[in-house]
XYZ file of C-alpha atoms in Angstrom:
565
model
C -0.238 -0.152 -0.044
C 1.294 3.231 -0.661
C 2.038 5.779 1.697
C -0.668 8.204 0.379
C -3.279 5.511 0.618
C -6.058 5.447 3.709
C -6.376 2.488 5.731
C -9.723 0.961 3.908
C -10.828 -1.281 6.516
C -13.080 1.880 8.294
C -14.303 2.363 4.839
C -15.069 -1.317 4.161
C -16.563 -1.758 7.467
C -18.629 1.327 7.608
C -20.299 0.343 3.536
C -20.306 -3.250 5.115
C -22.526 -2.128 7.800
C -24.811 0.341 5.691
C -25.532 -2.496 3.172
C -25.974 -5.153 5.770
C -28.564 -3.043 7.841
C -31.343 -3.149 5.016
C -30.396 -5.148 2.319
C -33.754 -4.633 0.804
C -33.870 -0.945 1.260
C -30.484 -0.711 0.121
C -31.156 -2.279 -3.029
C -34.322 -0.477 -3.593
C -32.492 2.858 -3.292
C -29.627 1.455 -5.492
C -32.043 0.774 -8.211
C -33.838 4.072 -8.365
C -30.904 5.651 -8.639
C -29.282 3.548 -11.238
C -33.229 4.314 -13.008
C -32.726 8.014 -12.420
C -29.344 7.827 -14.180
C -30.749 6.052 -16.945
C -33.872 7.983 -17.791
C -31.492 11.453 -17.309
C -29.176 9.978 -19.781
C -31.988 8.987 -22.209
C -32.883 12.744 -21.971
C -29.683 13.916 -22.823
C -29.598 11.422 -26.005
C -32.837 13.113 -26.923
C -31.122 16.195 -27.111
C -29.579 15.255 -30.658
C -32.935 13.832 -32.498
C -34.417 17.111 -30.318
C -32.237 20.038 -32.196
C -32.454 18.004 -35.402
C -36.301 18.118 -35.161
C -35.811 22.060 -34.373
C -33.835 22.435 -37.668
C -30.995 23.646 -35.914
C -28.548 21.435 -37.357
C -28.859 19.104 -40.240
C -29.698 15.257 -38.926
C -28.557 13.507 -42.323
C -25.515 12.146 -40.715
C -26.953 11.221 -37.559
C -27.546 7.346 -36.720
C -29.274 8.633 -33.381
C -31.578 10.188 -35.005
C -32.643 7.647 -37.543
C -32.889 5.535 -34.597
C -34.929 7.935 -32.576
C -37.465 8.050 -35.616
C -37.634 4.720 -36.193
C -38.829 4.003 -32.738
C -41.360 6.665 -32.928
C -42.717 4.696 -36.226
C -42.954 1.796 -34.427
C -45.838 3.022 -31.911
C -47.520 5.544 -34.250
C -45.728 8.945 -33.515
C -44.663 10.850 -35.879
C -40.606 12.828 -35.525
C -41.831 16.170 -35.178
C -40.294 19.004 -32.762
C -43.688 18.750 -31.014
C -44.060 14.901 -30.341
C -40.191 15.359 -29.728
C -40.993 17.944 -27.139
C -43.664 15.881 -25.505
C -41.870 12.373 -25.403
C -38.693 14.876 -23.532
C -41.115 16.237 -20.988
C -42.537 12.790 -19.919
C -39.353 11.514 -19.615
C -37.752 14.030 -17.147
C -41.375 13.887 -15.758
C -40.718 10.147 -14.961
C -36.629 11.259 -13.999
C -38.544 13.594 -11.535
C -41.097 11.199 -10.246
C -37.939 8.222 -9.658
C -35.916 11.083 -7.975
C -38.499 11.818 -5.597
C -39.106 8.444 -4.643
C -35.361 7.329 -4.121
C -34.902 10.868 -1.809
C -37.362 9.504 0.471
C -36.109 5.586 0.093
C -32.188 6.863 0.626
C -33.245 9.415 3.684
C -35.044 6.441 5.176
C -31.867 4.255 4.889
C -30.089 7.125 6.172
C -31.836 8.017 9.409
C -32.599 4.210 10.488
C -29.118 3.369 10.076
C -27.643 6.059 12.269
C -30.420 5.378 14.945
C -29.520 1.758 14.553
C -26.025 2.521 15.355
C -26.810 5.435 18.104
C -29.214 2.372 19.815
C -26.700 -0.339 19.403
C -24.172 1.953 20.812
C -26.082 2.749 24.086
C -27.559 -0.770 24.628
C -23.844 -2.042 24.069
C -22.536 0.358 26.937
C -25.663 -0.170 29.111
C -24.775 -3.928 29.020
C -21.018 -3.943 29.477
C -19.816 -4.593 33.197
C -19.296 -1.946 35.608
C -15.142 -3.155 35.562
C -15.613 -1.407 31.516
C -16.970 2.077 33.284
C -14.423 1.989 35.721
C -11.617 4.282 35.024
C -13.495 5.718 31.912
C -14.455 8.912 31.374
C -18.395 9.289 30.699
C -17.908 12.490 28.629
C -16.218 10.196 26.150
C -19.176 7.876 25.902
C -21.860 10.848 25.902
C -19.672 12.249 22.807
C -19.657 9.195 21.270
C -23.148 8.787 21.487
C -24.277 12.441 20.378
C -20.959 13.655 18.429
C -19.615 10.865 16.627
C -23.068 9.504 15.527
C -24.025 13.510 14.330
C -21.083 13.321 11.994
C -21.581 9.748 11.001
C -25.061 10.835 9.994
C -23.769 13.444 8.071
C -20.754 11.317 6.695
C -23.819 8.668 5.614
C -25.910 11.262 3.405
C -22.412 12.109 1.784
C -21.722 8.481 0.871
C -25.077 7.752 -0.308
C -25.166 10.834 -2.325
C -21.542 9.922 -3.653
C -22.582 6.649 -4.614
C -25.490 8.285 -6.716
C -22.928 10.573 -8.396
C -20.868 7.718 -9.345
C -23.753 6.294 -11.217
C -24.523 9.483 -12.868
C -20.941 9.654 -14.019
C -21.192 6.196 -15.162
C -24.418 7.275 -17.110
C -23.118 10.225 -18.517
C -19.950 8.785 -19.674
C -22.220 6.148 -21.182
C -23.937 8.909 -23.457
C -20.658 10.644 -24.204
C -19.298 7.090 -25.843
C -22.418 6.336 -27.565
C -21.723 9.942 -28.874
C -18.257 10.079 -29.581
C -16.150 7.272 -28.374
C -12.483 8.686 -28.667
C -13.656 12.042 -26.769
C -15.087 9.621 -24.280
C -12.305 7.594 -23.654
C -10.258 11.061 -23.983
C -12.377 12.293 -21.345
C -12.043 9.020 -18.783
C -8.379 9.134 -19.038
C -8.563 12.806 -17.756
C -10.963 12.447 -14.945
C -8.759 9.675 -13.675
C -5.617 11.825 -13.805
C -7.169 14.460 -12.280
C -8.493 12.215 -9.264
C -4.907 10.826 -9.036
C -3.648 13.918 -8.470
C -5.751 14.910 -5.940
C -6.237 11.553 -4.046
C -3.808 12.581 -1.269
C -6.145 15.076 -0.156
C -8.427 12.438 1.086
C -5.475 11.135 3.124
C -5.389 14.602 4.681
C -8.999 14.456 5.149
C -8.883 11.915 7.241
C -5.988 12.690 9.501
C -8.244 15.961 10.335
C -11.254 13.989 11.166
C -9.154 11.701 13.544
C -8.105 15.390 15.099
C -11.510 16.226 15.277
C -12.655 13.350 17.259
C -9.703 13.709 19.654
C -10.423 17.230 20.211
C -13.896 16.427 20.267
C -13.600 14.458 23.454
C -11.486 17.019 24.961
C -14.643 19.724 24.296
C -17.186 17.570 25.759
C -14.896 16.440 29.045
C -14.373 20.253 29.411
C -18.149 20.882 29.300
C -19.280 18.024 31.710
C -16.152 18.439 34.116
C -17.228 22.027 34.547
C -21.027 21.277 34.653
C -20.510 18.558 37.650
C -18.201 21.472 39.152
C -20.534 24.222 38.951
C -21.307 24.685 42.513
C -17.442 24.176 43.871
C -16.194 26.087 40.965
C -18.975 29.177 41.678
C -17.805 28.635 45.289
C -14.388 29.195 44.886
C -14.639 32.380 42.466
C -13.066 29.815 40.066
C -15.324 29.905 37.088
C -12.724 31.701 34.843
C -10.707 28.901 34.903
C -13.001 26.598 33.702
C -13.966 28.772 30.668
C -10.230 29.406 29.491
C -9.888 25.419 29.721
C -13.107 25.224 27.546
C -11.813 27.684 25.125
C -8.879 26.273 24.563
C -10.739 22.723 23.781
C -13.029 24.669 21.168
C -10.036 26.735 19.745
C -8.010 23.087 19.165
C -11.372 21.383 17.755
C -12.218 24.566 15.303
C -8.358 24.669 13.915
C -9.063 21.064 12.959
C -12.146 21.981 11.324
C -10.420 24.875 9.711
C -7.676 22.371 8.503
C -10.317 20.194 7.002
C -11.867 23.514 5.075
C -8.562 24.200 3.876
C -8.066 21.043 2.400
C -11.508 21.077 0.643
C -11.416 24.471 -0.666
C -7.858 24.107 -2.286
C -8.850 20.468 -3.765
C -11.948 22.072 -5.055
C -10.621 25.174 -6.691
C -7.861 22.737 -8.389
C -10.620 20.741 -9.305
C -12.419 23.358 -10.711
C -9.507 25.107 -13.098
C -8.775 21.054 -13.971
C -12.258 20.248 -14.988
C -12.573 23.625 -17.422
C -9.114 22.597 -18.821
C -9.947 19.265 -19.506
C -13.740 20.283 -20.923
C -11.585 22.708 -23.340
C -9.386 20.018 -24.451
C -12.288 18.022 -25.521
C -13.710 19.970 -26.942
C -11.121 21.145 -29.260
C -10.328 17.214 -29.778
C -13.610 16.816 -30.719
C -14.359 19.531 -33.473
C -10.557 19.641 -34.609
C -9.559 16.002 -34.650
C -12.729 13.652 -34.017
C -14.529 15.598 -36.445
C -17.595 15.241 -34.239
C -21.166 15.925 -36.143
C -22.503 19.082 -34.792
C -25.751 17.544 -33.720
C -23.937 15.187 -31.210
C -21.183 17.645 -30.633
C -24.008 19.876 -28.943
C -25.269 16.713 -26.804
C -21.452 16.033 -25.918
C -20.639 19.465 -24.651
C -23.890 19.332 -22.813
C -23.035 16.279 -21.340
C -19.805 17.102 -20.479
C -21.034 20.585 -18.593
C -23.042 17.748 -16.807
C -20.198 15.516 -15.620
C -17.943 18.558 -14.834
C -19.824 19.366 -11.239
C -20.997 15.593 -10.568
C -16.760 14.840 -10.555
C -16.278 17.926 -8.367
C -18.800 16.520 -6.112
C -17.591 13.385 -6.017
C -13.966 14.218 -4.747
C -15.895 16.282 -2.489
C -17.994 13.692 -1.110
C -15.176 11.366 -1.125
C -13.025 13.826 1.261
C -15.838 14.581 3.873
C -16.611 10.662 4.024
C -12.865 10.438 4.927
C -13.347 13.240 7.480
C -16.221 11.383 8.891
C -14.663 7.601 9.141
C -12.632 8.363 12.487
C -15.888 9.589 14.202
C -17.399 6.195 13.296
C -14.566 3.971 13.761
C -14.272 5.491 17.159
C -17.858 4.830 17.756
C -17.441 1.198 16.650
C -14.375 0.634 19.136
C -16.412 1.696 22.067
C -19.090 -0.860 20.864
C -16.547 -3.702 20.420
C -14.732 -2.732 23.607
C -18.442 -2.414 25.473
C -19.501 -5.677 23.702
C -16.550 -7.583 24.822
C -16.882 -6.626 28.575
C -20.545 -7.422 28.561
C -22.092 -8.699 31.689
C -21.843 -12.875 31.259
C -25.647 -14.155 30.904
C -26.644 -17.538 32.447
C -28.266 -19.629 30.005
C -31.500 -19.542 32.158
C -35.023 -18.029 31.330
C -34.864 -14.895 33.606
C -37.908 -15.291 36.545
C -38.135 -15.650 40.050
C -35.223 -16.276 42.369
C -37.169 -18.525 44.540
C -37.005 -18.517 48.119
C -33.729 -16.266 49.395
C -31.877 -17.837 52.487
C -28.674 -16.187 51.852
C -26.246 -14.680 50.354
C -22.497 -16.008 50.614
C -18.774 -15.010 49.468
C -16.755 -17.577 50.044
C -12.841 -16.785 49.309
C -13.178 -13.596 47.186
C -10.159 -12.212 45.568
C -10.325 -9.072 43.503
C -8.092 -6.678 41.890
C -8.467 -3.137 39.962
C -4.725 -3.849 38.839
C -2.422 -6.857 38.475
C -0.168 -5.132 41.244
C -2.578 -4.490 43.676
C -5.448 -6.696 45.148
C -8.329 -4.582 46.368
C -9.748 -7.788 48.680
C -7.634 -11.060 49.021
C -10.171 -14.156 49.961
C -12.753 -12.649 52.131
C -15.542 -14.745 53.148
C -18.791 -13.054 54.292
C -22.368 -14.407 54.506
C -25.847 -12.549 54.796
C -28.774 -14.412 56.045
C -32.208 -13.800 55.371
C -33.749 -11.010 57.983
C -30.244 -10.255 59.239
C -28.042 -7.038 59.549
C -24.175 -7.751 58.162
C -22.138 -4.725 58.489
C -18.862 -3.943 56.569
C -16.982 -0.996 58.633
C -13.174 -0.129 57.981
C -11.452 3.071 56.201
C -11.340 4.147 53.167
C -9.884 1.603 50.677
C -9.961 -1.291 52.930
C -12.335 -3.108 50.112
C -16.015 -2.340 51.678
C -17.355 -1.098 48.088
C -15.748 -3.701 46.334
C -17.649 -6.145 48.506
C -20.485 -4.586 48.115
C -20.276 -4.688 44.193
C -19.399 -8.624 44.300
C -22.386 -8.943 45.963
C -24.584 -7.061 43.544
C -23.083 -8.445 40.520
C -21.311 -5.668 39.307
C -17.905 -7.205 39.442
C -17.185 -10.470 38.959
C -14.387 -12.245 41.434
C -10.880 -13.384 40.123
C -10.881 -16.065 42.818
C -13.903 -17.991 44.818
C -17.511 -17.366 44.223
C -20.906 -15.615 44.990
C -23.684 -17.935 46.085
C -26.813 -17.007 46.478
C -28.939 -19.447 48.919
C -26.234 -22.000 47.721
C -26.132 -21.294 43.982
C -23.330 -20.032 42.247
C -24.238 -16.558 40.936
C -23.044 -17.264 37.680
C -25.604 -20.003 37.117
C -28.605 -18.373 38.851
C -28.035 -15.488 36.372
C -27.585 -11.863 37.273
C -31.427 -10.878 35.871
C -32.722 -13.127 38.418
C -30.592 -12.023 40.989
C -30.711 -8.779 40.493
C -34.686 -8.779 40.391
C -34.321 -9.542 44.088
C -31.816 -6.575 45.487
C -31.701 -2.605 46.119
C -29.093 -0.478 46.647
C -28.791 2.797 48.204
C -25.478 4.434 47.319
C -23.958 7.287 49.034
C -24.482 9.867 46.479
C -27.982 9.639 45.611
C -29.194 10.431 41.920
C -32.943 11.519 41.230
C -34.643 12.068 38.270
C -36.025 15.762 37.152
C -39.247 13.836 37.769
C -41.874 13.993 40.422
C -41.378 12.481 43.910
C -43.656 9.599 43.161
C -41.749 8.687 39.909
C -38.883 8.761 41.718
C -39.400 6.320 43.864
C -41.387 4.094 41.946
C -38.203 4.236 38.984
C -37.147 0.818 39.607
C -40.541 -1.051 41.221
C -43.102 -3.079 39.544
C -46.556 -1.769 38.301
C -48.253 -3.797 41.480
C -47.558 -1.514 44.186
C -50.970 0.528 44.859
C -51.421 3.600 46.779
C -51.828 1.860 50.201
C -48.502 0.051 49.717
C -46.689 3.313 48.421
C -47.964 5.013 51.554
C -46.606 2.005 53.668
C -43.021 2.632 51.925
C -43.320 6.597 52.456
C -43.866 5.853 56.438
C -40.868 3.148 56.481
C -38.508 5.590 55.027
C -39.533 8.262 57.125
C -40.498 10.512 54.319
C -43.849 10.938 55.156
C -43.380 14.534 56.914
C -41.519 15.660 53.682
C -44.263 14.488 51.466
C -47.132 16.640 53.755
C -44.564 19.593 53.621
C -44.007 19.745 49.717
C -46.795 22.055 47.725
C -48.098 18.866 45.363
C -46.943 15.933 47.709
C -46.042 13.197 45.720
C -46.631 14.668 42.650
C -43.989 17.622 43.221
C -41.284 17.426 40.364
C -37.771 17.269 42.633
C -35.735 19.319 39.775
C -32.404 18.142 38.553
C -30.561 15.693 40.575
C -33.417 16.506 43.285
C -32.351 19.903 44.446
C -35.412 20.931 45.508
C -34.919 18.608 48.225
C -32.706 18.277 51.079
C -29.296 16.020 51.736
C -30.852 13.963 54.128
C -34.511 13.942 52.408
C -32.975 12.968 48.793
C -31.787 10.057 50.810
C -34.808 9.346 52.380
C -36.233 9.015 48.760
C -33.161 6.895 47.816
C -34.083 4.363 50.986
C -38.230 4.407 49.496
C -37.069 3.729 46.265
C -35.042 0.587 47.435
C -37.921 -0.477 49.675
C -40.387 -0.236 46.801
C -38.474 -2.889 44.980
C -39.673 -5.404 47.520
C -36.050 -6.807 48.131
C -34.732 -9.448 49.529
C -31.272 -7.811 49.889
C -31.165 -4.174 50.526
C -27.300 -2.888 50.033
C -26.639 0.531 51.644
C -23.331 1.951 50.576
C -22.116 4.855 53.513
C -25.843 5.866 53.353
C -25.418 8.174 55.788
C -21.940 9.152 55.801
C -22.730 12.468 54.643
C -25.559 13.810 56.045
C -25.526 15.985 59.427
C -26.645 14.399 62.736
C -30.158 14.908 62.636
C -31.123 13.144 58.953
C -28.575 10.663 59.810
C -30.534 9.873 62.922
C -33.956 9.720 60.716
C -32.378 7.544 58.613
C -30.848 5.135 61.058
C -34.031 4.870 62.141
C -35.943 3.933 59.506
C -33.427 1.364 58.673
C -33.690 0.094 62.084
C -37.163 -0.108 61.858
C -36.415 -2.464 58.727
C -34.564 -4.942 61.087
C -35.692 -8.647 60.710
C -37.748 -7.980 57.672
C -35.387 -7.819 54.757
C -31.612 -8.839 54.657
C -29.059 -5.846 54.961
C -25.637 -5.633 53.644
C -24.423 -1.981 55.453
C -21.322 -0.443 54.329
C -20.121 2.306 56.635
C -17.087 4.166 58.279
C -17.905 4.306 61.861
C -18.750 1.551 64.297
C -21.478 4.054 65.443
C -23.984 4.243 62.769
C -24.430 0.580 62.965
C -24.850 -0.753 66.525
C -28.318 -2.575 65.508
C -26.100 -4.819 62.969
C -26.247 -8.460 63.835
C -22.585 -9.189 62.726
C -19.841 -6.636 62.097
C -16.991 -7.018 59.898
């Protein structure tokens, strides 16, 4: 492969995925494009007998005029200017109808392909194991789902439009060959020479696209970090630092986009001059060397005038598609990585996990990196109706043990058993249907309090049960104080509620799942003493009704536990 040739693998994958997405729709789109090219080519060929019928030139030496005249005579249509105009308009009408159908079909193919890519990307990320997400910036994933896919949508249009233009160019060349074979062969040679001279710009467009992807991710990361740290930044008067970082990321991305525009502008200017010179050279050869008849010469000039912008646009589409390919490659790499890290699904049908008796960690070990074990040969058991607390300093492995129980990560040694059945055999779906989790940092949706509580519950919870859940989570006074009660919208991330209120909403959400095991990860560590007491009392009232694994820093917060590890 020459140094100037771009890697063809992403191109083949993109086109292959596009075709495989909906072979029938792609075939119809391609067929309509070819039919449109055929009708347009016939319209161009009709120009020769049309100018003859109009008396503009003498058609005695035109075999094309004789052929059209014979076909019209065969269907009882006289070879006159009026009838030739009728035939020409009818042919253009058919061309317009085909173009309309082709545009709708191509648009549908483009939008469905891109939507399928976006959904596939979202699904792959959702199904990936928790280990896949550890150490990965969420902004990179957001960038792929939004910016990369949006670039792919634009690129898909350009690829499909480029295919249509290639077919149109073939049609124009076919017409030109019928009119003047020597001139057409010369035109083909000139076009290939122009394409070869400008081919290196495609590789440069691809490099610019790679840079756009890299700097686009930095741009997204700067946005996310600022929004996540907005309160902290404003509290310290440090907004200018974030704005400066964002401005730098925007500037870098802008420069990469301008690089591509410079490449496209230079090649477009060079191509325009080259095509104009080629058209002049072809006309001279057709008249002075090939002695092309005047009727055919007029039609040939019309064909070449159509062919010139098609060729220019073909190269422009190719450059833009090459610029898009890194975005597609980035999205597909994320899909491949996420699929490779997908959670193991047991070959069992999701359903009831049976009567819960206990969950046991038997000699489990786990390391986030090879040179450092997070936990080593640990055994812990939580029986039905009991409370087991994990206490220790930061970095002791408490959250890792909780993640193992939740099935978010798999032990590298030892086993996790549920009621005596290995979790790998029981299946994550069955096990998680019996779990509820209350994290240290509660996430609430911008929705009503009711919707937040019932977010992970099934549809069988009635108003009486919901009231009991609200009472059990010590949330009743909060509901009573809100202007619309359970129908109050809590705001983005629950900003209308205090930290203690949000934590009690999280507890109610967990209880609404009717769990066999409730995992609380530092659920009160960020609360003041009053709210901590309220949440602790709510948890204490659950003692005996549900198994609980409580992760805490301080012994004082879990004195009600049956066992402290």
